[in-house]
Coordinates of C-alpha atoms and ligand atoms in Angstrom, one line a residue:
M198 CA 0.0 0.0 0.0
K199 CA 1.1 3.5 -0.6
K200 CA 2.2 5.4 2.5
I201 CA -0.2 8.1 3.6
L202 CA 2.6 10.7 3.4
D203 CA 3.1 9.8 -0.3
I204 CA -0.7 9.9 -1.0
I205 CA -1.2 13.3 0.5
T206 CA 2.1 14.6 -1.0
E207 CA 0.8 13.6 -4.4
K208 CA -2.4 15.4 -3.8
M209 CA -0.6 18.4 -2.5
Q210 CA 1.6 18.5 -5.6
Q211 CA -1.5 18.4 -7.7
A212 CA -2.9 21.3 -5.7
F213 CA 0.2 23.4 -6.3
A214 CA 0.0 22.6 -10.0
D215 CA -3.7 23.4 -10.1
A216 CA -3.0 26.8 -8.4
G217 CA -0.4 27.5 -11.0
Y218 CA 2.8 26.7 -9.2
D219 CA 5.4 24.1 -9.7
A220 CA 4.2 20.7 -8.3
S221 CA 7.6 20.0 -6.7
F222 CA 6.8 22.4 -3.9
G223 CA 4.1 20.1 -2.6
R224 CA 6.1 18.0 -0.2
V225 CA 4.1 17.1 2.9
T226 CA 5.8 16.1 6.2
V227 CA 4.5 14.8 9.5
S228 CA 3.7 17.8 11.6
N229 CA 6.3 18.9 14.2
R230 CA 3.4 20.7 16.0
P231 CA 1.0 17.8 16.8
D232 CA -1.0 20.1 18.9
L233 CA -1.9 22.1 15.8
C234 CA -2.1 19.5 13.0
E235 CA -1.1 16.0 11.9
Y236 CA 0.6 16.9 8.6
Q237 CA 2.0 20.0 7.2
C238 CA 3.4 21.4 3.9
N239 CA 5.9 24.3 4.0
G240 CA 6.3 24.4 0.2
A241 CA 4.6 27.8 -0.1
L242 CA 7.6 29.4 1.7
A243 CA 10.0 28.1 -0.9
A244 CA 7.7 28.9 -3.8
A245 CA 7.3 32.5 -2.6
K246 CA 11.0 33.1 -3.4
Q247 CA 10.6 31.8 -6.9
Y248 CA 7.3 33.5 -7.7
K249 CA 8.2 36.7 -5.8
C250 CA 4.9 36.7 -3.9
A251 CA 3.8 36.5 -0.3
P252 CA 3.9 32.9 0.9
I253 CA 0.6 33.1 2.7
L254 CA -1.2 34.0 -0.6
I255 CA 0.3 30.9 -2.2
A256 CA -0.6 28.7 0.7
K257 CA -4.2 30.0 0.6
A258 CA -4.5 29.4 -3.1
V259 CA -3.1 25.9 -2.8
A260 CA -5.3 25.1 0.2
E261 CA -8.4 26.0 -1.9
K262 CA -7.5 23.4 -4.4
L263 CA -7.3 20.5 -2.0
D264 CA -10.1 18.0 -1.9
A265 CA -12.1 18.9 1.3
K266 CA -13.3 15.3 1.9
D267 CA -9.7 14.1 2.6
Y268 CA -9.2 16.5 5.5
S269 CA -11.0 17.6 8.7
L270 CA -8.6 20.6 8.7
V271 CA -6.9 22.5 5.9
E272 CA -5.5 25.7 7.1
A273 CA -3.1 28.2 5.6
V274 CA -1.4 30.0 8.4
M275 CA 1.3 32.7 8.7
P276 CA 3.8 33.0 7.3
G277 CA 2.7 30.4 4.8
F278 CA 2.3 26.9 6.2
I279 CA -0.4 24.6 5.2
N280 CA -1.7 22.6 8.2
L281 CA -3.6 19.4 7.7
K282 CA -5.6 17.0 9.7
L283 CA -7.0 13.9 7.9
S284 CA -10.7 13.4 7.7
D285 CA -12.4 10.4 9.4
A286 CA -13.4 9.1 6.0
F287 CA -9.8 9.1 4.7
L288 CA -8.5 7.3 7.8
V289 CA -11.3 4.8 7.9
E290 CA -10.7 3.9 4.3
Y291 CA -7.0 3.6 4.8
L292 CA -7.3 1.4 7.9
R293 CA -9.8 -0.8 6.3
A294 CA -7.5 -1.3 3.3
M295 CA -4.6 -2.0 5.7
R296 CA -6.6 -4.7 7.4
E297 CA -7.6 -6.3 4.2
A298 CA -4.2 -6.3 2.6
P299 CA -1.6 -9.1 3.3
D300 CA 0.8 -8.0 6.0
F301 CA -1.1 -4.8 6.7
G302 CA -0.2 -3.5 3.3
V303 CA 3.5 -3.0 4.0
E304 CA 5.4 -2.4 0.8
K305 CA 7.6 -5.3 -0.1
I306 CA 10.7 -3.2 -0.8
G307 CA 12.9 -6.3 -0.8
A308 CA 11.0 -8.4 -3.3
G309 CA 13.3 -10.2 -5.6
K310 CA 16.3 -9.4 -3.5
T311 CA 18.6 -11.5 -1.3
I312 CA 20.3 -10.5 1.9
V313 CA 22.8 -12.4 4.0
V314 CA 22.8 -11.5 7.6
D315 CA 26.1 -12.5 9.3
Y316 CA 25.4 -12.4 13.0
G317 CA 25.8 -14.3 16.2
G318 CA 29.6 -14.5 16.0
A319 CA 30.0 -17.6 18.2
N320 CA 33.3 -19.3 18.5
V321 CA 33.6 -23.0 18.7
A322 CA 34.8 -24.5 22.0
K323 CA 34.0 -21.3 23.9
P324 CA 30.7 -20.9 25.7
L325 CA 28.6 -17.9 24.7
H326 CA 29.1 -15.0 27.0
I327 CA 27.3 -11.8 27.5
G328 CA 29.2 -10.2 24.6
H329 CA 27.3 -12.5 22.3
L330 CA 23.9 -11.3 23.4
R331 CA 23.7 -8.1 21.3
P332 CA 24.9 -9.5 17.9
A333 CA 22.4 -12.4 18.3
I334 CA 19.4 -10.2 19.2
I335 CA 20.1 -7.4 16.8
G336 CA 21.0 -9.7 14.0
E337 CA 17.9 -11.8 14.4
A338 CA 15.6 -8.7 14.5
L339 CA 17.2 -7.3 11.4
K340 CA 16.9 -10.6 9.6
R341 CA 13.2 -10.9 10.5
L342 CA 12.6 -7.3 9.4
H343 CA 14.2 -7.9 6.0
K344 CA 12.2 -11.0 5.5
Y345 CA 9.0 -9.3 6.3
L346 CA 9.7 -6.6 3.8
G347 CA 10.2 -9.1 1.1
Y348 CA 13.8 -10.0 1.1
E349 CA 15.0 -13.6 0.7
T350 CA 17.1 -13.9 3.9
I351 CA 20.0 -16.1 4.8
G352 CA 21.2 -15.9 8.4
D353 CA 24.7 -17.2 8.8
V354 CA 26.4 -17.7 12.2
H355 CA 29.9 -17.6 10.7
L356 CA 31.4 -19.7 13.4
G357 CA 34.9 -19.0 14.6
D358 CA 36.0 -22.6 14.0
W359 CA 39.4 -22.2 12.4
G360 CA 42.7 -20.8 13.3
L361 CA 44.8 -20.9 16.4
Q362 CA 42.0 -21.6 18.8
M363 CA 41.6 -25.0 17.2
G364 CA 45.4 -25.6 17.4
L365 CA 45.4 -24.8 21.1
I366 CA 42.8 -27.3 21.9
I367 CA 44.5 -30.0 19.8
A368 CA 47.8 -29.3 21.5
E369 CA 46.2 -29.4 25.0
L370 CA 44.4 -32.6 24.2
Q371 CA 47.6 -34.2 23.0
E372 CA 49.2 -33.4 26.3
R373 CA 46.3 -34.9 28.3
Q374 CA 45.6 -38.0 26.2
P375 CA 48.6 -38.6 24.0
D376 CA 47.5 -42.2 23.2
L377 CA 44.4 -41.2 21.3
P378 CA 44.6 -42.4 17.7
Y379 CA 44.1 -38.9 16.4
F380 CA 47.7 -38.1 17.3
D381 CA 49.2 -41.2 15.7
P382 CA 50.3 -40.3 12.2
A383 CA 50.6 -44.0 11.3
F384 CA 46.9 -44.7 12.2
T385 CA 44.9 -45.6 9.2
G386 CA 41.8 -47.2 10.7
E387 CA 38.5 -45.5 11.4
Y388 CA 38.4 -43.0 14.2
P389 CA 35.9 -43.4 17.1
A390 CA 32.5 -42.0 16.4
E391 CA 32.3 -40.7 20.0
A392 CA 34.2 -37.5 20.9
P393 CA 36.9 -37.9 23.5
F394 CA 35.4 -35.1 25.6
T395 CA 32.1 -33.6 26.7
V396 CA 31.1 -30.0 26.1
D397 CA 31.9 -29.1 29.7
E398 CA 35.4 -30.6 29.4
L399 CA 35.9 -28.7 26.1
E400 CA 35.0 -25.5 27.7
E401 CA 37.6 -26.1 30.4
I402 CA 40.2 -27.3 27.9
Y403 CA 40.2 -24.1 25.8
P404 CA 40.8 -21.5 28.5
T405 CA 43.5 -23.8 30.0
A406 CA 45.2 -24.1 26.7
S407 CA 44.8 -20.4 25.9
G408 CA 46.4 -19.6 29.3
K409 CA 49.5 -21.5 28.1
K410 CA 50.0 -19.4 25.0
K411 CA 53.0 -17.7 26.6
D412 CA 54.8 -20.9 27.1
P413 CA 57.0 -21.0 23.9
E414 CA 57.1 -24.7 23.6
F415 CA 53.3 -25.1 24.0
S416 CA 52.7 -22.2 21.7
H417 CA 54.9 -23.7 19.0
K418 CA 52.9 -27.0 19.3
A419 CA 49.6 -25.1 19.0
H420 CA 50.8 -23.2 15.9
Q421 CA 52.1 -26.4 14.4
A422 CA 48.8 -28.2 15.0
T423 CA 46.9 -25.2 13.5
L424 CA 49.0 -25.4 10.4
E425 CA 48.7 -29.2 10.1
L426 CA 45.0 -29.0 10.7
Q427 CA 44.6 -26.5 7.9
Q428 CA 46.8 -28.6 5.6
G429 CA 44.5 -31.4 6.2
R430 CA 46.2 -33.8 8.5
R431 CA 43.7 -36.7 8.8
G432 CA 43.7 -37.2 12.6
Y433 CA 43.5 -33.5 13.3
R434 CA 40.6 -33.1 11.0
A435 CA 38.7 -35.9 12.7
L436 CA 39.4 -34.4 16.1
W437 CA 38.4 -30.9 14.9
Q438 CA 35.1 -32.5 13.6
H439 CA 34.4 -33.8 17.1
I440 CA 35.1 -30.3 18.6
L441 CA 32.8 -28.8 16.1
N442 CA 30.0 -31.3 16.6
V443 CA 30.1 -31.1 20.4
S444 CA 30.3 -27.4 20.4
V445 CA 27.7 -26.7 17.8
A446 CA 25.1 -28.8 19.5
D447 CA 25.6 -26.8 22.6
L448 CA 25.6 -23.4 20.8
R449 CA 22.4 -24.4 18.9
K450 CA 20.7 -25.1 22.3
N451 CA 21.7 -21.7 23.6
Y452 CA 20.6 -19.8 20.5
D453 CA 17.3 -21.7 20.5
N454 CA 16.8 -20.7 24.0
L455 CA 17.0 -17.1 22.8
D456 CA 14.7 -17.8 19.9
V457 CA 17.6 -17.0 17.5
H458 CA 17.8 -19.3 14.5
F459 CA 20.3 -19.5 11.7
E460 CA 19.7 -20.8 8.2
K461 CA 23.3 -21.6 7.8
W462 CA 25.9 -22.8 10.3
L463 CA 28.9 -22.1 8.2
G464 CA 32.1 -20.9 9.6
E465 CA 35.6 -19.6 8.9
S466 CA 36.6 -23.2 8.0
D467 CA 34.1 -23.2 5.2
A468 CA 36.0 -20.3 3.6
D469 CA 39.3 -22.2 3.7
P470 CA 38.9 -24.1 0.4
Y471 CA 38.5 -20.8 -1.4
I472 CA 41.7 -19.2 0.0
P473 CA 44.5 -20.8 -2.2
L474 CA 42.9 -19.8 -5.5
M475 CA 41.8 -16.4 -4.2
V476 CA 45.3 -15.6 -3.0
E477 CA 46.9 -16.8 -6.2
D478 CA 44.6 -14.6 -8.2
L479 CA 45.1 -11.6 -6.0
K480 CA 48.9 -12.0 -6.3
A481 CA 48.8 -12.5 -10.0
R482 CA 46.7 -9.4 -10.6
G483 CA 48.9 -7.3 -8.4
I484 CA 46.1 -6.6 -5.9
A485 CA 48.1 -8.3 -3.2
V486 CA 51.6 -7.0 -2.7
Q487 CA 54.5 -8.1 -0.6
S488 CA 55.3 -6.2 2.6
E489 CA 57.9 -7.3 5.2
G490 CA 57.4 -10.9 4.2
A491 CA 53.6 -10.8 4.3
W492 CA 51.1 -10.4 1.5
V493 CA 48.8 -7.4 2.0
I494 CA 46.2 -5.5 0.1
P495 CA 46.6 -1.8 0.4
V496 CA 43.2 -0.2 1.0
A497 CA 43.9 3.4 2.0
E498 CA 41.9 5.8 -0.1
E499 CA 42.3 9.5 -0.8
G500 CA 40.3 11.5 1.6
D501 CA 40.6 9.1 4.5
K502 CA 40.4 11.0 7.7
K503 CA 42.1 8.2 9.7
E504 CA 44.8 5.9 8.6
V505 CA 43.4 2.7 7.1
P506 CA 46.3 0.2 7.1
P507 CA 46.6 -2.5 4.4
M508 CA 44.5 -5.6 4.9
I509 CA 46.8 -8.5 5.8
L510 CA 46.1 -11.4 3.5
I511 CA 48.9 -13.9 4.3
K512 CA 51.2 -13.5 7.3
S513 CA 54.9 -13.8 6.9
D514 CA 54.7 -17.4 8.3
G515 CA 52.3 -18.3 5.5
S516 CA 49.2 -18.5 7.5
A517 CA 45.8 -17.0 6.7
I518 CA 44.1 -14.7 9.3
Y519 CA 40.6 -13.5 10.2
A520 CA 40.5 -11.0 7.4
T521 CA 41.6 -13.7 4.9
T522 CA 38.7 -15.9 5.9
D523 CA 36.3 -13.0 5.7
L524 CA 37.4 -12.1 2.2
A525 CA 37.2 -15.8 1.1
T526 CA 33.8 -16.0 2.6
L527 CA 32.8 -13.2 0.3
V528 CA 34.0 -15.3 -2.6
Q529 CA 31.7 -18.1 -1.4
R530 CA 28.7 -15.9 -0.7
T531 CA 28.9 -14.2 -4.0
R532 CA 29.3 -17.5 -5.9
D533 CA 26.6 -19.4 -4.0
W534 CA 24.0 -16.7 -3.3
N535 CA 24.9 -13.6 -5.3
P536 CA 23.3 -11.4 -2.6
D537 CA 22.1 -7.8 -3.0
K538 CA 23.2 -7.0 0.5
I539 CA 25.3 -8.5 3.2
L540 CA 24.9 -7.2 6.8
Y541 CA 27.5 -8.0 9.4
V542 CA 26.4 -7.5 13.0
T543 CA 29.3 -7.5 15.4
D544 CA 30.9 -5.3 18.1
K545 CA 31.7 -1.9 16.7
R546 CA 35.3 -2.4 17.7
Q547 CA 35.6 -4.5 14.5
N548 CA 34.8 -1.4 12.4
L549 CA 38.3 -1.2 11.0
H550 CA 38.5 -4.9 10.2
F551 CA 35.3 -4.7 8.1
E552 CA 36.4 -1.4 6.5
Q553 CA 39.5 -3.2 5.3
V554 CA 37.7 -6.3 4.2
F555 CA 35.0 -4.3 2.3
R556 CA 37.6 -2.2 0.6
A557 CA 39.7 -5.2 -0.4
A558 CA 36.6 -6.9 -1.7
R559 CA 35.7 -3.9 -3.9
K560 CA 39.2 -3.3 -5.1
S561 CA 39.6 -6.9 -6.1
G562 CA 36.2 -7.2 -7.7
I563 CA 35.3 -10.1 -5.4
V564 CA 32.2 -8.2 -4.6
G565 CA 30.5 -6.2 -7.4
A566 CA 28.9 -2.9 -7.4
N567 CA 25.4 -4.5 -7.1
T568 CA 26.1 -5.9 -3.6
E569 CA 25.9 -3.6 -0.7
L570 CA 28.2 -4.4 2.3
E571 CA 27.3 -3.0 5.6
H572 CA 28.7 -3.4 9.1
V573 CA 26.3 -2.8 11.9
G574 CA 28.7 -2.2 14.7
H575 CA 27.0 -2.4 18.1
G576 CA 28.0 -0.9 21.4
T577 CA 28.7 -2.7 24.6
M578 CA 26.3 -3.9 27.2
N579 CA 27.5 -2.8 30.6
G580 CA 26.4 -3.6 34.1
K581 CA 23.8 -1.6 35.9
D582 CA 26.5 0.7 37.2
G583 CA 27.8 1.5 33.7
K584 CA 30.9 -0.5 34.3
P585 CA 31.9 -3.5 32.2
F586 CA 29.8 -6.5 33.1
K587 CA 31.8 -9.0 35.3
T588 CA 30.9 -11.9 37.5
R589 CA 31.6 -11.5 41.2
D590 CA 35.0 -13.1 40.8
G591 CA 35.9 -10.8 37.9
G592 CA 35.2 -13.3 35.2
V593 CA 33.1 -13.0 32.1
L594 CA 29.5 -13.8 32.7
R595 CA 28.1 -16.7 30.6
L596 CA 25.1 -15.8 28.4
E597 CA 23.3 -18.9 29.8
Q598 CA 23.7 -17.4 33.3
L599 CA 22.5 -14.0 32.3
I600 CA 19.4 -15.6 30.8
A601 CA 18.9 -17.8 33.8
D602 CA 19.1 -14.7 36.1
M603 CA 16.4 -12.9 34.1
V604 CA 14.2 -16.0 34.0
D605 CA 14.5 -16.5 37.8
F606 CA 13.7 -12.9 38.5
V607 CA 10.6 -13.0 36.2
R608 CA 9.5 -16.3 37.5
A609 CA 9.4 -15.0 41.1
K610 CA 7.1 -12.2 40.0
V611 CA 4.9 -14.5 38.0
V612 CA 4.5 -16.9 41.0
E613 CA 4.2 -14.2 43.6
N614 CA 1.5 -12.3 41.7
K615 CA -0.3 -15.6 40.8
I616 CA -0.4 -14.5 37.2
V617 CA -1.2 -17.9 35.7
E618 CA -2.0 -21.4 36.8
E619 CA 1.0 -23.5 37.6
S620 CA 1.1 -25.4 34.4
A621 CA 1.6 -22.1 32.5
V622 CA 4.2 -20.6 34.8
E623 CA 7.3 -21.7 32.7
D624 CA 6.0 -20.7 29.4
T625 CA 4.7 -17.3 30.6
T626 CA 8.0 -16.7 32.5
R627 CA 10.1 -17.5 29.5
K628 CA 8.1 -15.2 27.2
I629 CA 8.2 -12.3 29.6
A630 CA 11.9 -12.8 30.3
L631 CA 12.8 -12.9 26.6
A632 CA 10.7 -9.7 26.0
A633 CA 12.5 -8.0 28.9
L634 CA 16.0 -9.0 27.6
K635 CA 15.4 -8.3 23.9
Y636 CA 13.4 -5.1 24.2
G637 CA 15.9 -3.9 26.8
D638 CA 18.5 -4.3 24.2
L639 CA 16.7 -3.4 21.0
S640 CA 15.2 -0.2 22.4
N641 CA 18.7 1.3 22.4
Q642 CA 20.3 2.5 19.2
P643 CA 22.6 -0.4 18.2
T644 CA 25.7 1.7 18.1
K645 CA 25.2 3.0 21.7
D646 CA 26.4 1.3 24.9
Y647 CA 23.7 0.6 27.4
N648 CA 23.4 -0.6 31.0
F649 CA 21.8 -4.0 31.7
D650 CA 19.3 -3.5 34.5
L651 CA 17.3 -6.6 35.3
E652 CA 14.6 -4.8 37.5
R653 CA 14.1 -2.0 35.0
F654 CA 14.0 -4.3 31.9
A655 CA 11.5 -6.7 33.6
A656 CA 9.2 -4.0 34.9
F657 CA 5.6 -4.2 33.7
E658 CA 5.4 -0.4 33.4
G659 CA 7.5 2.0 31.5
N660 CA 9.3 1.6 28.3
T661 CA 9.8 -2.1 28.6
G662 CA 9.1 -5.4 26.8
P663 CA 6.8 -6.6 29.5
Y664 CA 4.7 -3.4 29.2
I665 CA 4.2 -4.1 25.5
L666 CA 3.2 -7.7 26.3
Y667 CA 0.9 -6.5 29.0
T668 CA -0.9 -4.2 26.5
I669 CA -1.3 -7.1 24.1
V670 CA -2.6 -9.4 26.8
R671 CA -5.1 -6.8 28.0
V672 CA -6.5 -6.4 24.5
K673 CA -6.6 -10.1 24.0
S674 CA -8.6 -10.5 27.1
I675 CA -11.2 -7.8 26.0
L676 CA -11.4 -9.5 22.6
S677 CA -12.0 -12.9 24.1
R678 CA -14.8 -11.5 26.4
Y679 CA -16.4 -9.9 23.3
G680 CA -16.4 -13.0 21.2
A681 CA -15.7 -13.4 17.4
W682 CA -14.4 -10.1 16.2
E683 CA -12.3 -10.7 13.1
H684 CA -15.2 -9.8 10.8
L685 CA -16.0 -6.4 12.4
R686 CA -15.3 -3.3 10.4
I687 CA -13.2 -0.3 11.3
Q688 CA -15.4 2.7 11.9
A689 CA -14.9 6.4 12.1
P690 CA -12.9 7.4 15.3
A691 CA -15.3 7.6 18.2
N692 CA -13.1 10.1 20.1
A693 CA -9.8 11.9 20.1
Q694 CA -8.0 8.9 21.5
A695 CA -9.4 6.7 18.8
K696 CA -8.1 9.0 16.2
D697 CA -4.6 9.1 17.7
L698 CA -4.6 5.3 17.8
M699 CA -5.7 5.2 14.1
L700 CA -3.0 7.6 13.1
A701 CA -0.4 5.5 15.0
I702 CA -1.5 2.4 13.3
T703 CA -1.0 4.0 9.9
K704 CA 2.7 4.5 10.7
F705 CA 3.4 0.8 10.8
G706 CA 4.8 0.4 7.3
P707 CA 6.8 3.6 7.2
T708 CA 8.4 2.8 10.6
L709 CA 9.5 -0.7 9.4
E710 CA 11.0 0.8 6.2
A711 CA 12.9 3.5 8.2
A712 CA 14.1 0.8 10.7
L713 CA 15.4 -1.3 7.8
K714 CA 17.1 1.5 6.0
S715 CA 19.1 2.6 9.0
A716 CA 19.5 -0.9 10.5
A717 CA 17.8 0.4 13.6
P718 CA 15.3 -1.9 15.4
N719 CA 15.1 0.7 18.1
L720 CA 12.7 2.6 15.8
I721 CA 10.3 -0.3 15.9
C722 CA 10.6 -0.3 19.7
A723 CA 9.8 3.4 19.9
Y724 CA 6.9 2.9 17.5
I725 CA 5.3 0.1 19.5
Y726 CA 5.8 2.0 22.7
E727 CA 3.8 4.9 21.2
L728 CA 1.2 2.5 19.8
A729 CA 0.8 0.7 23.1
G730 CA 0.4 4.1 24.8
C731 CA -2.4 5.0 22.3
V732 CA -4.1 1.7 23.0
N733 CA -4.0 2.2 26.7
K734 CA -5.2 5.8 26.5
F735 CA -8.1 4.7 24.4
Y736 CA -8.9 1.9 26.8
H737 CA -8.9 4.3 29.8
E738 CA -11.0 6.9 28.1
T739 CA -13.5 4.7 26.4
P740 CA -16.0 2.2 27.9
I741 CA -15.4 -0.6 25.4
L742 CA -17.3 -3.6 26.6
K743 CA -19.7 -1.5 28.5
E744 CA -20.7 0.5 25.4
E745 CA -24.5 0.0 24.9
N746 CA -24.6 0.9 21.2
E747 CA -23.6 -2.3 19.6
E748 CA -22.5 -0.6 16.4
L749 CA -20.1 1.7 18.3
K750 CA -18.9 -1.2 20.4
A751 CA -18.1 -3.2 17.4
G752 CA -16.0 -0.3 16.0
H753 CA -14.0 -0.1 19.3
I754 CA -13.3 -3.8 19.2
A755 CA -12.3 -3.8 15.5
L756 CA -9.9 -0.9 16.3
I757 CA -8.1 -2.4 19.3
G758 CA -8.1 -5.8 17.5
L759 CA -6.1 -4.3 14.6
A760 CA -3.8 -2.5 17.0
K761 CA -3.2 -5.8 18.8
D762 CA -2.4 -7.6 15.6
I763 CA 0.1 -4.9 14.7
L764 CA 1.7 -5.0 18.1
E765 CA 2.0 -8.8 17.9
Q766 CA 3.5 -8.6 14.4
S767 CA 6.0 -6.0 15.6
I768 CA 7.2 -8.0 18.5
A769 CA 7.5 -11.1 16.3
L770 CA 9.9 -9.0 14.1
L771 CA 11.9 -8.1 17.3
G772 CA 12.0 -11.8 18.1
F773 CA 9.7 -12.3 21.0
A774 CA 6.0 -13.2 21.6
A775 CA 3.2 -12.5 24.1
P776 CA 1.8 -15.0 26.6
E777 CA -1.9 -15.7 26.9
K778 CA -2.2 -14.1 30.3
M779 CA -0.1 -11.8 32.4
Ligands
LIG35 N1 33.7 -14.9 15.7 C1 34.0 -13.5 15.6 C2 34.3 -12.9 16.9 O1 34.2 -13.5 17.9 C3 32.8 -12.8 15.0 C4 32.4 -13.2 13.6 C5 31.7 -12.1 12.9 N2 31.5 -12.3 11.5 C6 32.5 -12.2 10.5 N3 32.1 -12.5 9.3 N4 33.7 -11.8 10.8 O2 34.8 -11.8 17.0

């Protein structure tokens, strides 16, 4: 469906033309004085300069040409603004069309396009920690948003499953269990199907090994193991596969718990087969040059405000690094999916890394001009006191623990307030906890840091996820007391609160588009907070079920029903859902 702003802008342009002025002056904007009007056009002020005439005269002449049935207010005011309020008829017709149309009439701006969202950022053999919360939540929301607006979406977790971290684990395992067949180069039989460690052991092995990096002998072993793994040593590959399997099963469980789901579980290792040919080609074409024994791609550009160092392609010891795998991953993604857009959601401290990779990809032609590359760098989640989040003993808090803390906090409330019968406690708790966590995060601009505050995020009042859920649940309960309502028609606004609510509903599509364009799920949060506020004001000012006029009552019900549907769709895009009762 066309956006209201576009519809009334077109009509305004026609009015300018009809009054004898250039149509391009007829741009309408949302009013910045909602106390005076809903929309406004300031074009007469600019037109006045061109036509050398008082702006108010132009505004008046244009206003006369507008179709009165579209507006309840058309007013030319000094010095030359045109103030507008939509008529009931216009709004009713628009909302009815929204309700009839698939997906509330949002424009499918991504139709026919493919986007890859690279998010999550998990590393194999390391448990997810709180630093993994934001890329998971933001990435999932952006992916769902793109999908809703028509894109073909591919979410890829891009596992950290290659490089030194793997060599460290292999070296440590060899010290602990040297007799395992994986370490015997002469072994030609079949390796055991069962991994020689559990996930808990694995998560202990990695930090231990990592702590020994400074020991030159151990470090050498780990580097050697990394190299041999990458060169394809059979036993190491088999061991690595065990590490991957055990770890991915655990990661999957944790992401499922957050309702975060990836279409692809590819990783850095999947880029490995593309590296040799890519490097050879880059060298042959002179894109990669030698520098102090390494191969690098210079990516500095004229006009750079900061120094952008060359991207290191191959280190002097012959090994590939993080940037190499990211560049090779672009070879794979372009070849397999030819996406129109690739979005990377990681900590903003990786800005420079992505700048280098993107530039190298463009310079080398690995990525063509038709593919947009964008890094959504997010800020840090700090503790309530604004300081980095630490456990009591100074360690990094596991994501699992953070979620468990939130769930426990919410469960206590659910139980204490006897919100639902016992059988529904867990499901209700989980839904509220997820809403608290995700909304608490997504309501902030992604680039900004924020403070994690359990009590505030889980509060049922204020700008929180649970408040949004509460609003939905309240409407659901009214609807179920009313009975079948889906067939009811939207009617003219019964009061000022109804009109505000209707206007808010019409902003659904434009808000989603704006959120997509600036990769900002916080715009959706701000929108549903406003929408929920309108629902609640309407509810408080209007006797809904007590209304005796059945016709009027049906109109109220249709309106809050539509608002509820839009709220529910919006939170689904953000990655959470409402319980039945609250
Ligand atoms: N595993 C990486 C990390 O922990 C994040 C991966 C992000 N994606 C990418 N294509 N580099 O920092």
